[in-house]
């Protein structure tokens, strides 16, 4: 490696740079001992917390340490209890946070149950959303312990954090102190990223929420666990617009993989579920990014990440030749993006409320 290339300047705010928030010499990786590595992690965590506090007003780690000391452990216990009987609930809780935070911010607006199909949750883009009963159960326990203290919006974020850890992902702190929003409209859900969106559209939607290309790749890598319904693959398998006219299968899908997907999802089959991370759907790892890089992405929005110059380098940094350098940071980087997503458009203080029931306004 030439001397001019030995030092990589890595900034998370730059969509075209490799994803680390430090300036590191490649030589330094071989010289770092466990103590210095811990120091780097500690400093990064501190910087992350300071950024979160600056961007999110009154949010802070341990917000309920005095007002409701058992808040976080209660949520974790409820999530664990549900997952013991239904392991699929864990990736569903992760998806629930994504769907809440991308619409009006992390304000629990997606939890409001409408009576006339006019609530946010009634939007078709929330189809198949699960985990609302987990949040309701945690809320009921917390109301018996600390009435009127813990918001539904915080429960959503805490439950997603715990779901990540329970699937083998990283354990990390999240700042709390959110309040619940007072608005929930069905059309608000239209802004959600869609499985059919191009990389450019996905980048635009993430940018509108203050998230960059690195966050897009990292949060999409949450597909390392969980499944998707064949409904979301029908167009890619059978109705994909072909260059010469007509429709067929997405030509970017390798022939063997295409046959595999078609064998699982017949035309018109909307309900069968298929693992999002081929061969590693139960383990939180970087396999999903390797699959994306090798053409084995199950859904179109994942495949799009390797067809755009702004995201391909990020995918490669965790799954390609540079993965020996940056791969070990994947879990920490994922946690940072989760915290960042959890800070989108939060409502704090007197600007919101703490609902008594998560499914209805006070």
Tab-separated table of C-alpha atoms in Angstrom:
chain	number	residue	atom	x	y	z
A	1	UNK	CA	0.000	0.000	0.000
A	2	UNK	CA	1.416	3.371	-0.980
A	3	UNK	CA	2.247	5.801	1.789
A	4	UNK	CA	-0.266	8.305	0.462
A	5	UNK	CA	-3.009	5.756	1.088
A	6	UNK	CA	-1.925	4.509	4.496
A	7	UNK	CA	-4.074	6.973	6.414
A	8	UNK	CA	-7.818	6.888	5.845
A	9	UNK	CA	-9.863	9.911	6.875
A	10	UNK	CA	-13.198	8.501	7.946
A	11	UNK	CA	-16.148	10.746	8.720
A	12	UNK	CA	-19.660	9.470	9.332
A	13	UNK	CA	-21.161	12.717	8.056
A	14	UNK	CA	-19.751	12.165	4.562
A	15	UNK	CA	-21.793	9.836	2.380
A	16	UNK	CA	-18.811	9.059	0.168
A	17	UNK	CA	-16.326	8.222	2.913
A	18	UNK	CA	-15.729	4.913	4.603
A	19	UNK	CA	-17.775	4.639	7.773
A	20	UNK	CA	-15.769	5.455	10.891
A	21	UNK	CA	-15.835	8.700	12.877
A	22	UNK	CA	-12.064	8.754	13.417
A	23	UNK	CA	-8.849	9.359	11.501
A	24	UNK	CA	-6.931	6.096	11.772
A	25	UNK	CA	-3.667	4.841	10.314
A	26	UNK	CA	-3.936	1.286	9.029
A	27	UNK	CA	-0.747	0.505	10.974
A	28	UNK	CA	-2.490	1.468	14.201
A	29	UNK	CA	-4.868	-1.476	14.044
A	30	UNK	CA	-2.022	-3.938	14.612
A	31	UNK	CA	-0.665	-1.883	17.486
A	32	UNK	CA	-3.879	-1.423	19.442
A	33	UNK	CA	-4.077	-3.440	22.629
A	34	UNK	CA	-7.294	-4.256	24.443
A	35	UNK	CA	-6.905	-1.242	26.727
A	36	UNK	CA	-6.543	1.251	23.883
A	37	UNK	CA	-9.412	-0.358	22.009
A	38	UNK	CA	-11.606	0.078	25.088
A	39	UNK	CA	-10.514	3.712	25.240
A	40	UNK	CA	-11.521	4.288	21.620
A	41	UNK	CA	-14.923	2.695	22.256
A	42	UNK	CA	-15.422	4.723	25.433
A	43	UNK	CA	-14.536	8.002	23.723
A	44	UNK	CA	-16.791	7.177	20.770
A	45	UNK	CA	-19.673	6.329	23.113
A	46	UNK	CA	-19.181	9.612	24.977
A	47	UNK	CA	-19.128	11.620	21.756
A	48	UNK	CA	-22.243	9.800	20.591
A	49	UNK	CA	-24.043	10.633	23.804
A	50	UNK	CA	-23.054	14.304	23.589
A	51	UNK	CA	-24.266	14.469	19.997
A	52	UNK	CA	-27.539	12.813	20.946
A	53	UNK	CA	-28.069	15.231	23.802
A	54	UNK	CA	-27.282	18.234	21.628
A	55	UNK	CA	-29.606	17.113	18.853
A	56	UNK	CA	-32.451	15.892	21.024
A	57	UNK	CA	-32.954	18.506	23.720
A	58	UNK	CA	-33.932	16.803	26.953
A	59	UNK	CA	-33.114	13.234	25.944
A	60	UNK	CA	-30.546	11.560	28.152
A	61	UNK	CA	-29.374	8.083	29.033
A	62	UNK	CA	-30.977	7.045	32.317
A	63	UNK	CA	-33.779	9.611	32.090
A	64	UNK	CA	-36.002	7.413	34.309
A	65	UNK	CA	-33.303	6.429	36.820
A	66	UNK	CA	-35.072	8.359	39.608
A	67	UNK	CA	-38.648	8.730	38.412
A	68	UNK	CA	-39.073	5.064	37.428
A	69	UNK	CA	-35.887	3.063	38.147
A	70	UNK	CA	-37.300	-0.206	36.817
A	71	UNK	CA	-38.440	1.247	33.482
A	72	UNK	CA	-35.749	-0.227	31.249
A	73	UNK	CA	-35.577	-3.591	33.005
A	74	UNK	CA	-39.367	-3.923	32.826
A	75	UNK	CA	-39.383	-3.338	29.072
A	76	UNK	CA	-36.569	-5.858	28.628
A	77	UNK	CA	-38.450	-8.429	30.699
A	78	UNK	CA	-41.610	-8.008	28.644
A	79	UNK	CA	-39.714	-8.290	25.361
A	80	UNK	CA	-37.949	-11.409	26.600
A	81	UNK	CA	-41.252	-12.940	27.692
A	82	UNK	CA	-42.876	-12.407	24.289
A	83	UNK	CA	-39.802	-13.663	22.433
A	84	UNK	CA	-39.758	-16.896	24.431
A	85	UNK	CA	-42.984	-17.921	22.720
A	86	UNK	CA	-42.440	-16.091	19.417
A	87	UNK	CA	-38.856	-15.378	18.336
A	88	UNK	CA	-40.170	-13.611	15.230
A	89	UNK	CA	-41.381	-10.785	17.445
A	90	UNK	CA	-37.820	-9.500	17.876
A	91	UNK	CA	-37.212	-8.301	14.298
A	92	UNK	CA	-40.825	-7.083	14.308
A	93	UNK	CA	-40.034	-4.746	17.213
A	94	UNK	CA	-37.043	-3.402	15.336
A	95	UNK	CA	-39.280	-2.729	12.347
A	96	UNK	CA	-41.810	-1.037	14.643
A	97	UNK	CA	-39.280	1.581	15.727
A	98	UNK	CA	-38.330	2.235	12.121
A	99	UNK	CA	-41.982	2.725	11.158
A	100	UNK	CA	-42.628	5.026	14.088
A	101	UNK	CA	-39.538	7.211	13.788
A	102	UNK	CA	-39.738	7.756	10.024
A	103	UNK	CA	-43.256	9.187	10.300
A	104	UNK	CA	-43.530	12.412	12.322
A	105	UNK	CA	-40.470	11.349	14.324
A	106	UNK	CA	-40.203	8.963	17.289
A	107	UNK	CA	-43.468	9.989	18.944
A	108	UNK	CA	-45.467	6.719	19.110
A	109	UNK	CA	-47.925	8.062	16.524
A	110	UNK	CA	-47.975	4.648	14.826
A	111	UNK	CA	-49.462	3.084	17.966
A	112	UNK	CA	-52.716	5.078	17.828
A	113	UNK	CA	-55.598	2.809	16.881
A	114	UNK	CA	-58.023	4.536	14.539
A	115	UNK	CA	-61.695	3.702	14.382
A	116	UNK	CA	-62.318	4.859	10.819
A	117	UNK	CA	-59.132	3.754	9.037
A	118	UNK	CA	-57.792	7.277	9.400
A	119	UNK	CA	-54.921	6.695	11.843
A	120	UNK	CA	-51.300	6.437	10.769
A	121	UNK	CA	-51.218	2.690	11.390
A	122	UNK	CA	-53.971	2.232	8.786
A	123	UNK	CA	-51.639	3.319	5.977
A	124	UNK	CA	-50.877	0.434	3.594
A	125	UNK	CA	-47.133	0.970	4.112
A	126	UNK	CA	-47.567	-0.283	7.666
A	127	UNK	CA	-48.958	-3.578	6.378
A	128	UNK	CA	-47.942	-6.516	8.552
A	129	UNK	CA	-46.686	-4.299	11.386
A	130	UNK	CA	-46.392	-6.307	14.607
A	131	UNK	CA	-45.315	-5.755	18.171
A	132	UNK	CA	-47.940	-3.250	19.251
A	133	UNK	CA	-49.179	-5.763	21.841
A	134	UNK	CA	-45.672	-5.955	23.301
A	135	UNK	CA	-45.605	-2.188	23.759
A	136	UNK	CA	-49.089	-2.240	25.307
A	137	UNK	CA	-48.042	-4.959	27.748
A	138	UNK	CA	-44.920	-3.085	28.821
A	139	UNK	CA	-46.953	0.103	29.190
A	140	UNK	CA	-49.520	-1.631	31.420
A	141	UNK	CA	-46.801	-2.895	33.754
A	142	UNK	CA	-45.082	0.480	33.891
A	143	UNK	CA	-48.351	2.279	34.604
A	144	UNK	CA	-48.833	0.022	37.620
A	145	UNK	CA	-45.299	0.797	38.825
A	146	UNK	CA	-44.905	4.462	37.848
A	147	UNK	CA	-48.223	5.948	36.676
A	148	UNK	CA	-47.934	8.660	34.032
A	149	UNK	CA	-44.135	8.604	33.849
A	150	UNK	CA	-42.824	6.464	30.984
A	151	UNK	CA	-43.892	7.432	27.468
A	152	UNK	CA	-44.964	4.975	24.808
A	153	UNK	CA	-42.419	6.541	22.456
A	154	UNK	CA	-39.600	5.574	24.826
A	155	UNK	CA	-40.990	2.062	25.227
A	156	UNK	CA	-40.847	1.590	21.442
A	157	UNK	CA	-37.183	2.622	21.325
A	158	UNK	CA	-36.228	0.563	24.377
A	159	UNK	CA	-38.030	-2.513	23.049
A	160	UNK	CA	-36.209	-2.231	19.711
A	161	UNK	CA	-32.869	-1.862	21.525
A	162	UNK	CA	-33.595	-4.988	23.575
A	163	UNK	CA	-34.750	-6.885	20.489
A	164	UNK	CA	-31.383	-6.208	18.835
A	165	UNK	CA	-29.512	-7.567	21.862
A	166	UNK	CA	-31.762	-10.625	22.158
A	167	UNK	CA	-31.071	-11.584	18.534
A	168	UNK	CA	-27.329	-11.592	19.218
A	169	UNK	CA	-26.746	-7.996	18.204
A	170	UNK	CA	-24.950	-5.309	20.220
A	171	UNK	CA	-26.108	-4.099	23.614
A	172	UNK	CA	-26.102	-0.313	23.856
A	173	UNK	CA	-27.536	2.606	25.777
A	174	UNK	CA	-30.259	4.780	24.296
A	175	UNK	CA	-31.182	8.249	25.549
A	176	UNK	CA	-34.769	8.554	26.768
A	177	UNK	CA	-37.108	11.354	27.731
A	178	UNK	CA	-39.406	11.367	24.685
A	179	UNK	CA	-43.008	12.397	24.971
A	180	UNK	CA	-45.877	10.963	22.969
A	181	UNK	CA	-47.207	12.954	20.048
A	182	UNK	CA	-50.764	14.164	19.718
A	183	UNK	CA	-51.288	13.612	15.982
A	184	UNK	CA	-51.802	10.444	13.927
A	185	UNK	CA	-53.033	10.698	10.327
A	186	UNK	CA	-53.234	7.897	7.796
A	187	UNK	CA	-51.585	9.882	5.002
A	188	UNK	CA	-48.548	10.689	7.149
A	189	UNK	CA	-47.334	7.153	6.514
A	190	UNK	CA	-46.851	7.901	2.804
A	191	UNK	CA	-43.324	9.166	3.517
A	192	UNK	CA	-42.051	5.741	4.571
A	193	UNK	CA	-39.313	4.181	2.430
A	194	UNK	CA	-40.732	1.534	0.121
A	195	UNK	CA	-39.396	-1.829	-1.003
A	196	UNK	CA	-39.584	-0.614	-4.610
A	197	UNK	CA	-37.666	2.630	-4.026
A	198	UNK	CA	-34.450	3.212	-5.932
A	199	UNK	CA	-31.258	3.944	-4.029
A	200	UNK	CA	-31.613	7.622	-4.923
A	201	UNK	CA	-35.126	7.764	-3.489
A	202	UNK	CA	-34.058	5.864	-0.371
A	203	UNK	CA	-31.142	8.253	0.156
A	204	UNK	CA	-33.472	11.226	-0.220
A	205	UNK	CA	-35.962	9.862	2.308
A	206	UNK	CA	-33.239	9.064	4.807
A	207	UNK	CA	-31.662	12.494	4.322
A	208	UNK	CA	-35.030	14.110	5.020
A	209	UNK	CA	-34.880	12.439	8.440
A	210	UNK	CA	-31.302	13.545	9.076
A	211	UNK	CA	-29.740	10.186	8.200
A	212	UNK	CA	-26.880	9.746	5.736
A	213	UNK	CA	-25.807	6.985	3.349
A	214	UNK	CA	-23.941	5.164	6.082
A	215	UNK	CA	-27.105	5.093	8.204
A	216	UNK	CA	-29.086	3.823	5.226
A	217	UNK	CA	-26.795	0.830	4.786
A	218	UNK	CA	-26.483	0.093	8.494
A	219	UNK	CA	-30.196	0.312	9.247
A	220	UNK	CA	-30.989	-1.784	6.166
A	221	UNK	CA	-28.593	-4.384	7.550
A	222	UNK	CA	-31.158	-4.962	10.299
A	223	UNK	CA	-32.516	-7.392	7.703
A	224	UNK	CA	-29.811	-9.737	8.954
A	225	UNK	CA	-32.620	-11.181	11.091
A	226	UNK	CA	-36.254	-11.748	10.239
A	227	UNK	CA	-38.366	-12.609	7.232
A	228	UNK	CA	-40.459	-10.891	4.588
A	229	UNK	CA	-43.735	-11.866	2.968
A	230	UNK	CA	-43.799	-12.946	-0.668
A	231	UNK	CA	-46.130	-9.995	-1.196
A	232	UNK	CA	-43.084	-7.713	-1.207
A	233	UNK	CA	-41.314	-9.816	-3.854
A	234	UNK	CA	-44.056	-10.399	-6.405
A	235	UNK	CA	-43.172	-7.451	-8.619
A	236	UNK	CA	-39.466	-8.257	-8.574
A	237	UNK	CA	-40.069	-11.907	-9.473
A	238	UNK	CA	-42.911	-11.656	-11.958
A	239	UNK	CA	-43.759	-8.060	-12.896
A	240	UNK	CA	-40.388	-6.369	-13.277
A	241	UNK	CA	-40.334	-3.895	-16.226
A	242	UNK	CA	-37.914	-5.244	-18.833
A	243	UNK	CA	-35.711	-2.995	-21.021
A	244	UNK	CA	-37.253	-4.239	-24.269
A	245	UNK	CA	-40.800	-3.871	-23.017
A	246	UNK	CA	-43.076	-6.186	-21.126
A	247	UNK	CA	-42.537	-7.600	-17.668
A	248	UNK	CA	-40.677	-10.551	-16.205
A	249	UNK	CA	-38.079	-11.182	-13.502
A	250	UNK	CA	-35.452	-8.732	-12.313
A	251	UNK	CA	-32.482	-9.600	-14.584
A	252	UNK	CA	-29.985	-8.703	-11.830
A	253	UNK	CA	-31.002	-11.745	-9.770
A	254	UNK	CA	-28.606	-14.699	-10.338
A	255	UNK	CA	-30.360	-17.548	-12.146
A	256	UNK	CA	-29.980	-20.072	-9.345
A	257	UNK	CA	-31.194	-17.627	-6.725
A	258	UNK	CA	-34.118	-16.587	-8.906
A	259	UNK	CA	-35.213	-20.209	-9.190
A	260	UNK	CA	-34.914	-20.556	-5.428
A	261	UNK	CA	-37.059	-17.495	-4.774
A	262	UNK	CA	-39.690	-18.538	-7.296
A	263	UNK	CA	-39.898	-21.967	-5.710
A	264	UNK	CA	-40.754	-20.286	-2.417
A	265	UNK	CA	-42.982	-17.527	-3.764
A	266	UNK	CA	-45.340	-18.664	-6.503
A	267	UNK	CA	-47.242	-16.079	-8.569
A	268	UNK	CA	-50.002	-14.613	-6.436
A	269	UNK	CA	-48.569	-15.980	-3.176
A	270	UNK	CA	-48.625	-13.023	-0.811
A	271	UNK	CA	-48.354	-14.741	2.570
A	272	UNK	CA	-45.447	-17.195	2.541
A	273	UNK	CA	-42.496	-15.783	4.437
A	274	UNK	CA	-38.880	-15.912	3.247
A	275	UNK	CA	-35.725	-15.101	5.261
A	276	UNK	CA	-34.291	-11.691	4.367
A	277	UNK	CA	-30.743	-12.873	5.028
A	278	UNK	CA	-30.227	-16.013	2.972
A	279	UNK	CA	-28.461	-18.670	5.030
A	280	UNK	CA	-28.108	-16.605	8.210
A	281	UNK	CA	-31.557	-15.371	9.125
A	282	UNK	CA	-31.256	-16.192	12.840
A	283	UNK	CA	-27.858	-14.623	13.488
A	284	UNK	CA	-27.079	-10.931	13.792
A	285	UNK	CA	-24.018	-10.524	11.548
A	286	UNK	CA	-22.783	-8.950	8.318
A	287	UNK	CA	-24.048	-11.826	6.171
A	288	UNK	CA	-26.863	-9.629	4.859
A	289	UNK	CA	-24.303	-7.201	3.404
A	290	UNK	CA	-22.299	-10.010	1.822
A	291	UNK	CA	-25.499	-11.317	0.285
A	292	UNK	CA	-26.297	-7.852	-1.066
A	293	UNK	CA	-22.790	-7.569	-2.512
A	294	UNK	CA	-23.019	-11.007	-4.159
A	295	UNK	CA	-26.466	-10.492	-5.691
A	296	UNK	CA	-28.464	-12.462	-3.125
A	297	UNK	CA	-30.584	-9.632	-1.772
A	298	UNK	CA	-34.147	-10.834	-1.325
A	299	UNK	CA	-35.987	-7.520	-1.643
A	300	UNK	CA	-35.395	-4.828	-4.235
A	301	UNK	CA	-34.568	-2.028	-1.784
A	302	UNK	CA	-31.697	-4.077	-0.354
A	303	UNK	CA	-30.398	-4.923	-3.818
A	304	UNK	CA	-30.492	-1.225	-4.718
A	305	UNK	CA	-27.791	-0.491	-2.138
A	306	UNK	CA	-25.194	-2.161	-4.335
A	307	UNK	CA	-26.323	-0.374	-7.481
A	308	UNK	CA	-25.525	3.145	-6.333
A	309	UNK	CA	-22.063	4.685	-6.087
A	310	UNK	CA	-22.972	6.456	-2.857
A	311	UNK	CA	-23.829	3.288	-0.921
A	312	UNK	CA	-21.740	0.592	-2.589
A	313	UNK	CA	-18.559	1.692	-0.781
A	314	UNK	CA	-20.310	1.496	2.576
A	315	UNK	CA	-21.541	-2.029	1.824
A	316	UNK	CA	-18.040	-3.020	0.725
A	317	UNK	CA	-16.416	-1.549	3.820
A	318	UNK	CA	-18.227	-4.090	5.987
A	319	UNK	CA	-18.394	-7.045	3.599
A	320	UNK	CA	-15.609	-6.733	1.002
A	321	UNK	CA	-11.828	-6.535	1.056
A	322	UNK	CA	-11.810	-3.821	3.723
A	323	UNK	CA	-14.080	-5.823	6.038
A	324	UNK	CA	-11.042	-7.142	7.927
A	325	UNK	CA	-10.421	-3.544	8.980
A	326	UNK	CA	-13.903	-2.131	9.341
A	327	UNK	CA	-15.967	-5.283	9.895
A	328	UNK	CA	-15.201	-5.359	13.640
A	329	UNK	CA	-16.806	-1.915	13.936
A	330	UNK	CA	-20.075	-3.031	12.361
A	331	UNK	CA	-21.873	-3.704	15.635
A	332	UNK	CA	-20.814	-0.389	17.165
A	333	UNK	CA	-21.700	1.502	13.992
A	334	UNK	CA	-25.093	-0.189	13.847
A	335	UNK	CA	-25.792	0.823	17.441
A	336	UNK	CA	-24.834	4.415	16.657
A	337	UNK	CA	-27.240	4.511	13.717
A	338	UNK	CA	-30.001	3.069	15.912
A	339	UNK	CA	-29.452	5.855	18.454
A	340	UNK	CA	-29.419	8.398	15.651
A	341	UNK	CA	-32.676	7.062	14.211
A	342	UNK	CA	-34.215	7.094	17.678
A	343	UNK	CA	-33.563	10.825	17.897
A	344	UNK	CA	-35.547	11.792	14.776
A	345	UNK	CA	-38.129	14.485	15.449
A	346	UNK	CA	-38.568	13.665	19.120
A	347	UNK	CA	-41.135	15.470	21.225
A	348	UNK	CA	-39.920	16.446	24.701
A	349	UNK	CA	-41.116	18.317	27.763
A	350	UNK	CA	-44.478	20.034	27.538
A	351	UNK	CA	-44.630	19.621	23.751
A	352	UNK	CA	-46.148	16.165	24.109
A	353	UNK	CA	-47.883	13.932	26.600
A	354	UNK	CA	-47.372	10.631	28.405
A	355	UNK	CA	-50.304	8.509	27.306
A	356	UNK	CA	-52.119	6.299	29.761
A	357	UNK	CA	-52.810	3.844	26.948
A	358	UNK	CA	-50.489	3.685	23.963
A	359	UNK	CA	-53.328	3.152	21.500
A	360	UNK	CA	-55.215	6.358	22.293
A	361	UNK	CA	-54.521	9.987	23.105
A	362	UNK	CA	-55.176	11.146	26.668
